[in-house]
Amino acid sequence: MEEEQKPFVFTPAEGGEASIRGFKGKARAEFSNGDVYDGEYENGLKHGKGVYEYVSKQEGVPNNVYKGTFENNLKNGIGVMTYYLPEEKKEEYYGQWKNDKKHGEGRYTYANGDVYSGQWQNGKKHGEGTYVFAKTQMRFKGEFHENKLLNGQWIYPNGTIYRGKFENNKPIGEGLWTFANHNEVFGQYTQTKIPLKDDEKNRNLLNIKLEWTSEIPEQIV
């Protein structure tokens, strides 16, 4: 359990002594760093339903907001976390939490419109899930491991499906292409790392070339 940050201003909803020690009920807490919590307490800890605003560190960007349930000061249960970004953009997670981290079933909507729906573990995409790319409407569906697709399907809007294993979110090893006309092609992908240029080495890029051993239409690859 994390240590509770002492409020700068503590205001019980129904009046009474403005002290957090051992408090049970609803209250508003304003912290010295600018954060604000408005919700239920038990034994002086955030516990039950509440809303927590995390003060923004960027000028002109609204505060990130969590609305949901708490247990012993930590986000636990069902909740919605809205992350505000520059240029009036935002991202949102709705789902289960455990010990302040995304854990269980949940849906994350990214600023570019991409959506991941599925299982989470310790704050990462982990387990069965589906990732939909807003721009192309392509989908990754299958098993994720620590934010990366491990095994599953690569589904195109026209009905073409690739089934196989993945590494670094790219196909690797044996796989099967099933096309919209029901034709199938079995083959194997190999990944070859390409050396990065000097100006790319500090940009966290992963330069990988894919090679397929069977012939498939160029527009699909």
XYZ file of N, CA and C in Angstrom:
663
model
N 0.841 -1.197 0.000
C 0.000 0.000 0.000
C 0.869 1.238 0.000
N 0.555 2.182 -0.881
C 1.343 3.393 -0.972
C 1.075 4.300 0.219
N 2.041 5.108 0.581
C 1.873 6.050 1.676
C 0.990 7.198 1.222
N -0.022 7.522 2.041
C -0.968 8.565 1.680
C -0.318 9.937 1.750
N -0.479 10.701 0.674
C -0.005 12.074 0.655
C -0.938 12.917 1.514
N -0.415 13.684 2.429
C -1.251 14.477 3.325
C -1.903 15.625 2.567
N -3.219 15.821 2.773
C -3.917 16.898 2.077
C -3.465 18.272 2.552
N -3.470 19.201 1.652
C -3.222 20.595 2.003
C -4.498 21.193 2.582
N -5.649 20.796 1.992
C -6.965 21.183 2.507
C -7.846 19.944 2.511
N -8.473 19.641 3.651
C -9.338 18.463 3.773
C -10.710 18.920 4.246
N -11.745 18.647 3.439
C -13.082 19.148 3.745
C -14.098 18.012 3.729
N -14.546 17.546 4.907
C -15.592 16.521 4.955
C -16.882 17.016 4.313
N -17.582 16.141 3.606
C -18.793 16.534 2.888
C -19.910 16.975 3.820
N -19.981 16.383 5.012
C -21.059 16.700 5.945
C -20.563 17.520 7.134
N -19.481 18.223 6.933
C -18.950 19.041 8.014
C -18.194 18.205 9.027
N -17.889 18.779 10.154
C -17.143 18.072 11.174
C -15.678 18.444 11.151
N -14.903 17.721 11.921
C -13.478 18.027 12.058
C -12.746 17.807 10.739
N -11.981 18.784 10.323
C -11.238 18.698 9.061
C -9.924 17.961 9.266
N -10.024 16.685 9.594
C -8.839 15.858 9.821
C -9.002 14.544 9.078
N -7.962 14.122 8.392
C -8.025 12.888 7.618
C -7.775 11.658 8.474
N -7.177 11.835 9.625
C -6.799 10.702 10.465
C -8.035 9.894 10.880
N -8.080 8.632 10.431
C -9.178 7.744 10.779
C -10.514 8.111 10.174
N -10.537 9.026 9.204
C -11.807 9.530 8.673
C -12.536 8.471 7.854
N -13.875 8.446 8.015
C -14.729 7.576 7.211
C -15.900 8.399 6.691
N -16.149 8.337 5.371
C -17.221 9.102 4.761
C -16.744 9.771 3.492
N -17.490 10.765 3.039
C -17.136 11.497 1.827
C -16.415 12.790 2.180
N -15.409 13.121 1.358
C -14.646 14.344 1.616
C -13.936 14.790 0.346
N -13.488 16.029 0.379
C -12.690 16.592 -0.705
C -11.311 16.902 -0.146
N -10.293 16.404 -0.832
C -8.914 16.625 -0.393
C -8.144 17.353 -1.483
N -7.554 18.469 -1.123
C -6.718 19.237 -2.048
C -5.272 19.116 -1.573
N -4.426 18.571 -2.428
C -3.054 18.281 -2.040
C -2.116 19.415 -2.426
N -0.976 19.444 -1.771
C -0.031 20.548 -1.961
C 0.540 20.612 -3.372
N 0.519 19.475 -4.105
C 1.045 19.481 -5.479
C -0.007 19.892 -6.506
N -1.239 20.156 -6.045
C -2.304 20.566 -6.943
C -3.320 19.487 -7.256
N -3.018 18.226 -6.923
C -3.971 17.141 -7.134
C -5.207 17.346 -6.257
N -6.341 16.807 -6.713
C -7.588 16.915 -5.954
C -8.304 15.567 -5.967
N -8.756 15.128 -4.783
C -9.570 13.912 -4.682
C -10.902 14.268 -4.054
N -11.969 13.797 -4.670
C -13.313 14.038 -4.161
C -14.033 12.698 -4.137
N -14.234 12.138 -2.933
C -14.860 10.829 -2.883
C -14.898 10.242 -1.495
N -14.973 8.922 -1.450
C -15.168 8.208 -0.194
C -13.837 7.847 0.469
N -13.883 7.858 1.798
C -12.733 7.487 2.623
C -13.149 6.415 3.623
N -12.172 5.636 4.028
C -12.368 4.704 5.133
C -11.058 4.594 5.903
N -11.136 4.836 7.187
C -9.944 4.813 8.039
C -8.858 5.749 7.523
N -9.285 6.886 6.981
C -8.334 7.888 6.513
C -7.722 7.608 5.156
N -8.209 6.578 4.469
C -7.661 6.210 3.162
C -8.737 6.330 2.085
N -8.317 6.643 0.861
C -9.258 6.650 -0.260
C -9.799 5.233 -0.430
N -11.102 5.079 -0.288
C -11.682 3.739 -0.293
C -13.148 3.850 -0.697
N -13.504 3.256 -1.846
C -14.852 3.376 -2.372
C -14.842 4.169 -3.668
N -15.945 4.814 -3.971
C -16.059 5.580 -5.212
C -15.453 6.971 -5.052
N -14.785 7.426 -6.116
C -14.203 8.752 -6.045
C -13.692 9.244 -7.386
N -13.324 10.511 -7.397
C -12.746 11.155 -8.581
C -11.423 11.786 -8.175
N -10.362 11.458 -8.905
C -9.039 11.997 -8.591
C -8.518 12.745 -9.809
N -8.152 14.006 -9.612
C -7.563 14.823 -10.676
C -6.067 14.967 -10.436
N -5.290 14.583 -11.443
C -3.833 14.706 -11.383
C -3.442 16.013 -12.066
N -2.867 16.932 -11.312
C -2.574 18.254 -11.852
C -1.673 18.150 -13.086
N -2.023 18.874 -14.128
C -1.262 18.853 -15.373
C 0.062 19.594 -15.210
N 1.096 19.034 -15.813
C 2.416 19.663 -15.778
C 2.720 20.399 -17.081
N 1.722 20.447 -17.977
C 1.888 21.134 -19.256
C 0.869 22.266 -19.361
N 1.341 23.421 -19.692
C 0.471 24.585 -19.785
C -0.590 24.387 -20.873
N -1.825 24.676 -20.523
C -2.918 24.572 -21.479
C -3.491 23.185 -21.642
N -2.943 22.203 -20.916
C -3.434 20.827 -21.001
C -4.235 20.511 -19.737
N -5.483 20.038 -19.863
C -6.306 19.747 -18.684
C -5.690 18.667 -17.799
N -6.180 18.592 -16.570
C -5.716 17.578 -15.630
C -6.185 16.185 -16.060
N -5.319 15.185 -15.908
C -5.750 13.804 -16.082
C -6.746 13.475 -14.975
N -7.759 12.664 -15.297
C -8.821 12.392 -14.329
C -9.117 10.900 -14.259
N -9.202 10.385 -13.020
C -9.650 9.012 -12.788
C -10.995 9.049 -12.078
N -11.966 8.321 -12.624
C -13.281 8.192 -11.998
C -13.562 6.709 -11.805
N -13.697 6.305 -10.548
C -13.933 4.895 -10.302
C -13.807 4.548 -8.843
N -13.391 3.321 -8.583
C -13.307 2.839 -7.210
C -11.859 2.747 -6.735
N -11.714 2.921 -5.433
C -10.415 2.845 -4.767
C -10.483 1.808 -3.649
N -9.324 1.303 -3.298
C -9.206 0.402 -2.158
C -7.868 0.667 -1.484
N -7.931 1.130 -0.239
C -6.711 1.435 0.521
C -5.766 2.359 -0.250
N -6.325 3.448 -0.769
C -5.569 4.499 -1.473
C -5.247 4.190 -2.927
N -5.465 2.959 -3.370
C -5.078 2.569 -4.725
C -6.295 2.366 -5.617
N -6.114 2.602 -6.912
C -7.182 2.322 -7.867
C -7.394 0.813 -7.935
N -8.591 0.393 -7.580
C -8.953 -1.021 -7.601
C -10.404 -1.158 -8.028
N -10.701 -2.173 -8.844
C -12.064 -2.350 -9.313
C -12.248 -1.754 -10.692
N -13.406 -1.163 -10.941
C -13.735 -0.591 -12.243
C -13.524 0.918 -12.221
N -12.891 1.426 -13.279
C -12.681 2.863 -13.343
C -12.344 3.344 -14.741
N -12.475 4.653 -14.934
C -12.140 5.305 -16.201
C -11.018 6.302 -15.952
N -9.935 6.169 -16.708
C -8.813 7.101 -16.607
C -8.707 7.842 -17.928
N -8.798 9.172 -17.853
C -8.684 10.004 -19.046
C -7.360 10.746 -19.020
N -6.560 10.533 -20.057
C -5.247 11.173 -20.168
C -5.347 12.299 -21.203
N -5.149 13.515 -20.763
C -5.231 14.653 -21.683
C -3.855 14.976 -22.250
N -3.826 15.269 -23.555
C -2.591 15.524 -24.281
C -2.636 16.909 -24.912
N -1.492 17.406 -25.373
C -1.490 18.697 -26.082
C -2.376 18.656 -27.329
N -2.694 19.830 -27.852
C -3.507 19.977 -29.070
C -4.907 19.393 -28.900
N -5.444 19.486 -27.670
C -6.811 19.057 -27.356
C -7.058 17.578 -27.662
N -6.024 16.777 -27.554
C -6.166 15.344 -27.763
C -6.236 14.640 -26.409
N -6.753 13.420 -26.431
C -6.829 12.661 -25.192
C -6.834 11.162 -25.480
N -6.506 10.390 -24.443
C -6.596 8.941 -24.494
C -7.395 8.488 -23.280
N -8.016 7.312 -23.382
C -8.889 6.890 -22.282
C -8.833 5.385 -22.081
N -8.780 4.996 -20.811
C -8.859 3.578 -20.452
C -10.104 3.369 -19.606
N -10.901 2.375 -19.975
C -12.059 1.988 -19.179
C -11.954 0.498 -18.893
N -11.981 0.148 -17.624
C -11.905 -1.262 -17.303
C -11.487 -1.514 -15.874
N -10.869 -2.664 -15.670
C -10.509 -3.116 -14.332
C -9.118 -2.623 -13.930
N -8.986 -2.391 -12.624
C -7.720 -1.949 -12.039
C -7.372 -2.842 -10.854
N -6.078 -2.958 -10.594
C -5.616 -3.673 -9.410
C -4.322 -3.024 -8.934
N -4.313 -2.595 -7.688
C -3.123 -1.971 -7.098
C -2.585 -0.829 -7.953
N -3.493 0.023 -8.421
C -3.155 1.241 -9.163
C -2.755 0.992 -10.615
N -2.880 -0.256 -11.097
C -2.487 -0.563 -12.470
C -3.645 -1.193 -13.241
N -3.632 -1.016 -14.561
C -4.625 -1.670 -15.411
C -4.426 -3.170 -15.277
N -5.484 -3.870 -14.899
C -5.333 -5.297 -14.626
C -6.699 -5.967 -14.751
N -6.810 -6.922 -15.684
C -8.088 -7.562 -15.941
C -8.592 -7.189 -17.323
N -9.887 -7.050 -17.470
C -10.478 -6.685 -18.758
C -10.567 -5.168 -18.885
N -10.188 -4.652 -20.062
C -10.266 -3.211 -20.244
C -10.147 -2.788 -21.695
N -10.542 -1.553 -21.945
C -10.475 -0.991 -23.302
C -9.697 0.320 -23.264
N -8.701 0.446 -24.139
C -7.892 1.667 -24.206
C -8.078 2.291 -25.583
N -8.494 3.558 -25.586
C -8.662 4.302 -26.829
C -7.543 5.320 -26.952
N -6.760 5.231 -28.022
C -5.610 6.104 -28.228
C -6.023 7.397 -28.922
N -5.140 8.381 -28.869
C -5.432 9.696 -29.439
C -5.677 9.633 -30.943
N -5.042 8.681 -31.627
C -5.216 8.569 -33.082
C -6.431 7.735 -33.468
N -7.197 7.283 -32.473
C -8.400 6.505 -32.745
C -8.229 5.006 -32.642
N -6.986 4.518 -32.549
C -6.754 3.088 -32.358
C -7.400 2.633 -31.046
N -7.839 1.372 -31.012
C -8.487 0.842 -29.811
C -7.960 -0.555 -29.504
N -7.587 -0.768 -28.242
C -7.261 -2.119 -27.772
C -8.323 -2.540 -26.771
N -8.892 -3.723 -26.994
C -9.876 -4.284 -26.069
C -9.426 -5.684 -25.692
N -9.316 -5.923 -24.393
C -8.890 -7.244 -23.979
C -8.321 -7.260 -22.584
N -7.406 -8.181 -22.368
C -6.861 -8.417 -21.036
C -5.600 -7.589 -20.785
N -5.455 -7.213 -19.515
C -4.293 -6.450 -19.050
C -3.702 -7.133 -17.828
N -2.404 -6.912 -17.642
C -1.737 -7.422 -16.447
C -0.642 -6.452 -16.037
N -0.732 -5.955 -14.815
C 0.269 -5.019 -14.285
C 0.510 -3.828 -15.208
N -0.574 -3.291 -15.765
C -0.472 -2.083 -16.572
C -0.137 -2.300 -18.033
N -0.003 -3.563 -18.466
C 0.367 -3.844 -19.850
C -0.669 -4.745 -20.519
N -0.758 -4.632 -21.854
C -1.620 -5.539 -22.611
C -1.041 -6.943 -22.482
N -1.821 -7.843 -21.915
C -1.281 -9.168 -21.616
C -2.440 -10.160 -21.538
N -2.435 -11.137 -22.449
C -3.527 -12.094 -22.522
C -4.259 -11.950 -23.847
N -5.495 -12.388 -23.888
C -6.278 -12.326 -25.120
C -6.799 -10.910 -25.360
N -6.665 -10.441 -26.612
C -7.141 -9.100 -26.911
C -7.192 -8.822 -28.399
N -7.765 -7.671 -28.738
C -7.877 -7.226 -30.131
C -7.439 -5.776 -30.233
N -6.542 -5.494 -31.172
C -6.079 -4.129 -31.419
C -6.563 -3.717 -32.803
N -7.341 -2.624 -32.871
C -7.888 -2.135 -34.138
C -7.204 -0.830 -34.523
N -6.657 -0.786 -35.737
C -6.026 0.428 -36.257
C -7.095 1.294 -36.919
N -7.304 2.494 -36.391
C -8.373 3.364 -36.881
C -8.183 3.752 -38.343
N -6.952 4.023 -38.740
C -6.689 4.533 -40.086
C -6.963 3.501 -41.164
N -6.578 2.260 -40.921
C -6.707 1.216 -41.942
C -7.806 0.201 -41.643
N -8.303 0.185 -40.380
C -9.277 -0.801 -39.898
C -8.721 -2.221 -39.913
N -7.395 -2.339 -39.983
C -6.760 -3.636 -39.783
C -6.844 -3.997 -38.307
N -6.791 -5.325 -38.025
C -6.896 -5.773 -36.639
C -5.834 -6.817 -36.319
N -5.292 -6.714 -35.125
C -4.501 -7.781 -34.541
C -5.400 -8.445 -33.502
N -5.573 -9.745 -33.596
C -6.418 -10.453 -32.640
C -5.709 -11.709 -32.183
N -5.529 -11.827 -30.880
C -4.856 -13.010 -30.383
C -4.289 -12.816 -29.000
N -3.141 -13.439 -28.770
C -2.508 -13.424 -27.452
C -1.417 -12.356 -27.399
N -1.518 -11.482 -26.412
C -0.520 -10.441 -26.201
C 0.349 -10.796 -24.996
N 1.606 -10.357 -25.064
C 2.532 -10.576 -23.954
C 3.295 -9.280 -23.698
N 3.022 -8.646 -22.562
C 3.681 -7.392 -22.182
C 3.649 -6.375 -23.323
N 2.458 -6.101 -23.799
C 2.166 -5.071 -24.810
C 2.414 -5.497 -26.253
N 2.954 -6.682 -26.484
C 3.258 -7.105 -27.852
C 2.454 -8.343 -28.233
N 2.034 -8.385 -29.523
C 1.294 -9.538 -30.021
C 2.221 -10.741 -30.119
N 1.797 -11.850 -29.546
C 2.632 -13.044 -29.500
C 2.170 -14.103 -30.501
N 0.869 -14.289 -30.579
C 0.329 -15.344 -31.427
C -1.121 -15.002 -31.773
N -1.469 -15.069 -33.062
C -2.846 -14.739 -33.391
C -3.073 -14.440 -34.853
N -3.992 -13.499 -35.106
C -4.428 -13.210 -36.467
C -4.199 -11.744 -36.824
N -3.850 -11.538 -38.080
C -3.666 -10.214 -38.654
C -4.782 -10.090 -39.687
N -5.825 -9.328 -39.370
C -7.056 -9.327 -40.155
C -7.193 -8.036 -40.957
N -7.389 -8.181 -42.277
C -7.557 -7.028 -43.168
C -9.045 -6.740 -43.386
N -9.398 -5.491 -43.694
C -10.805 -5.137 -43.922
C -11.461 -5.914 -45.064
N -10.657 -6.341 -46.057
C -11.235 -7.060 -47.204
C -11.460 -8.544 -46.923
N -11.185 -8.989 -45.690
C -11.415 -10.375 -45.326
C -10.183 -11.249 -45.348
N -9.071 -10.740 -45.858
C -7.813 -11.484 -45.848
C -7.308 -11.618 -44.413
N -6.844 -12.821 -44.060
C -6.378 -13.080 -42.694
C -5.031 -13.791 -42.727
N -4.104 -13.309 -41.913
C -2.851 -14.037 -41.704
C -2.877 -14.619 -40.304
N -2.542 -15.908 -40.179
C -2.503 -16.583 -38.881
C -1.097 -17.093 -38.633
N -0.570 -16.764 -37.461
C 0.765 -17.230 -37.139
C 1.297 -16.615 -35.864
N 2.600 -16.736 -35.691
C 3.264 -16.176 -34.521
C 3.853 -14.812 -34.869
N 4.085 -14.014 -33.821
C 4.599 -12.662 -34.018
C 5.748 -12.387 -33.048
N 6.649 -11.531 -33.496
C 7.749 -11.065 -32.651
C 7.961 -9.591 -32.967
N 8.028 -8.762 -31.927
C 8.098 -7.306 -32.124
C 6.918 -6.803 -32.960
N 5.752 -7.441 -32.753
C 4.510 -7.102 -33.460
C 4.594 -7.333 -34.963
N 5.545 -8.162 -35.390
C 5.678 -8.520 -36.804
C 5.669 -10.040 -36.930
N 5.122 -10.584 -38.044
C 5.043 -12.033 -38.194
C 6.420 -12.679 -38.253
N 6.501 -13.880 -37.687
C 7.753 -14.635 -37.710
C 7.424 -16.129 -37.719
N 8.248 -16.901 -38.422
C 8.040 -18.340 -38.474
C 6.914 -18.730 -39.414
N 6.401 -19.948 -39.233
C 5.377 -20.479 -40.122
C 4.046 -19.761 -39.926
N 3.338 -19.578 -41.053
C 2.045 -18.918 -40.985
C 1.190 -19.244 -42.191
N -0.068 -18.854 -42.106
C -1.025 -19.160 -43.166
C -1.787 -17.903 -43.568
N -1.760 -17.596 -44.871
C -2.569 -16.513 -45.426
C -3.856 -17.107 -45.985
N -5.008 -16.589 -45.569
C -6.302 -16.969 -46.131
C -6.912 -15.727 -46.760
N -7.157 -15.790 -48.067
C -7.630 -14.616 -48.797
C -9.155 -14.585 -48.868
N -9.684 -13.438 -49.276
C -11.131 -13.244 -49.320
C -11.814 -14.236 -50.258
N -11.066 -14.712 -51.277
C -11.638 -15.693 -52.216
C -11.457 -17.126 -51.717
N -11.000 -17.257 -50.450
C -10.818 -18.540 -49.757
C -9.574 -19.302 -50.204
N -8.769 -18.751 -51.102
C -7.482 -19.363 -51.412
C -6.563 -19.227 -50.202
N -5.675 -20.213 -50.039
C -4.767 -20.198 -48.898
C -3.330 -20.391 -49.352
N -2.413 -19.730 -48.671
C -0.987 -19.869 -48.947
C -0.270 -20.082 -47.624
N 0.471 -21.188 -47.540
C 1.245 -21.491 -46.337
C 2.712 -21.168 -46.589
N 3.355 -20.585 -45.621
C 4.761 -20.249 -45.801
C 5.427 -19.875 -44.497
N 6.520 -19.156 -44.622
C 7.296 -18.810 -43.429
C 7.901 -17.424 -43.562
N 7.826 -16.659 -42.474
C 8.444 -15.340 -42.412
C 9.764 -15.431 -41.653
N 10.756 -14.715 -42.139
C 11.998 -14.535 -41.390
C 12.203 -13.041 -41.172
N 12.772 -12.698 -40.030
C 13.044 -11.301 -39.700
C 14.547 -11.053 -39.730
N 14.944 -10.018 -40.422
C 16.351 -9.629 -40.490
C 16.500 -8.200 -39.989
N 17.308 -8.021 -38.962
C 17.522 -6.678 -38.439
C 18.450 -5.896 -39.361
N 18.058 -4.684 -39.670
C 18.841 -3.809 -40.534
C 19.544 -2.767 -39.671
N 20.859 -2.588 -39.845
C 21.584 -1.587 -39.041
C 20.959 -0.203 -39.174
N 20.845 0.486 -38.057
C 20.277 1.830 -38.062
C 21.312 2.859 -38.475
N 20.848 3.908 -39.113
C 21.721 5.028 -39.438
C 22.045 5.797 -38.161
N 23.098 6.611 -38.223
C 23.532 7.343 -37.036
C 22.419 8.191 -36.439
N 21.601 8.818 -37.289
C 20.550 9.701 -36.774
C 19.321 8.934 -36.299
N 19.338 7.600 -36.416
C 18.210 6.787 -35.975
C 18.492 6.046 -34.672
N 19.756 5.957 -34.279
C 20.138 5.123 -33.146
C 19.555 5.601 -31.824
N 19.299 6.895 -31.700
C 18.785 7.427 -30.440
C 17.280 7.649 -30.470
N 16.593 7.071 -31.459
C 15.153 7.298 -31.598
C 14.327 6.054 -31.281
N 14.932 5.082 -30.613
C 14.218 3.878 -30.173
C 13.518 3.178 -31.340
N 14.179 3.140 -32.490
C 13.606 2.502 -33.670
C 14.008 1.033 -33.739
N 13.143 0.225 -34.322
C 13.431 -1.190 -34.522
C 13.301 -1.464 -36.012
N 14.440 -1.545 -36.710
C 14.436 -1.665 -38.164
C 14.530 -3.141 -38.548
N 13.426 -3.706 -39.004
C 13.373 -5.130 -39.316
C 12.834 -5.343 -40.727
N 13.517 -6.183 -41.484
C 13.070 -6.544 -42.828
C 12.393 -7.912 -42.773
N 11.198 -8.011 -43.377
C 10.467 -9.271 -43.413
C 10.667 -9.957 -44.758
N 10.900 -11.269 -44.720
C 11.032 -12.047 -45.949
C 10.081 -13.239 -45.882
N 9.330 -13.434 -46.951
C 8.316 -14.497 -47.023
C 8.750 -15.512 -48.060
N 8.651 -16.793 -47.735
C 9.186 -17.828 -48.615
C 8.208 -18.277 -49.693
N 6.912 -17.986 -49.533
C 5.931 -18.340 -50.561
C 5.451 -17.084 -51.264
N 4.947 -17.227 -52.479
C 4.479 -16.067 -53.229
C 3.076 -15.668 -52.783
N 2.902 -14.385 -52.477
C 1.584 -13.842 -52.179
C 1.483 -12.505 -52.892
N 0.293 -12.024 -53.167
C 0.145 -10.761 -53.887
C 0.901 -9.628 -53.218
N 1.564 -8.813 -54.010
C 2.409 -7.735 -53.502
C 1.641 -6.767 -52.614
N 0.366 -6.465 -52.951
C -0.377 -5.479 -52.186
C -0.709 -5.970 -50.779
N -0.643 -7.265 -50.550
C -0.941 -7.801 -49.228
C 0.253 -7.647 -48.300
N 1.460 -7.814 -48.818
C 2.663 -7.708 -48.010
C 2.938 -6.256 -47.696
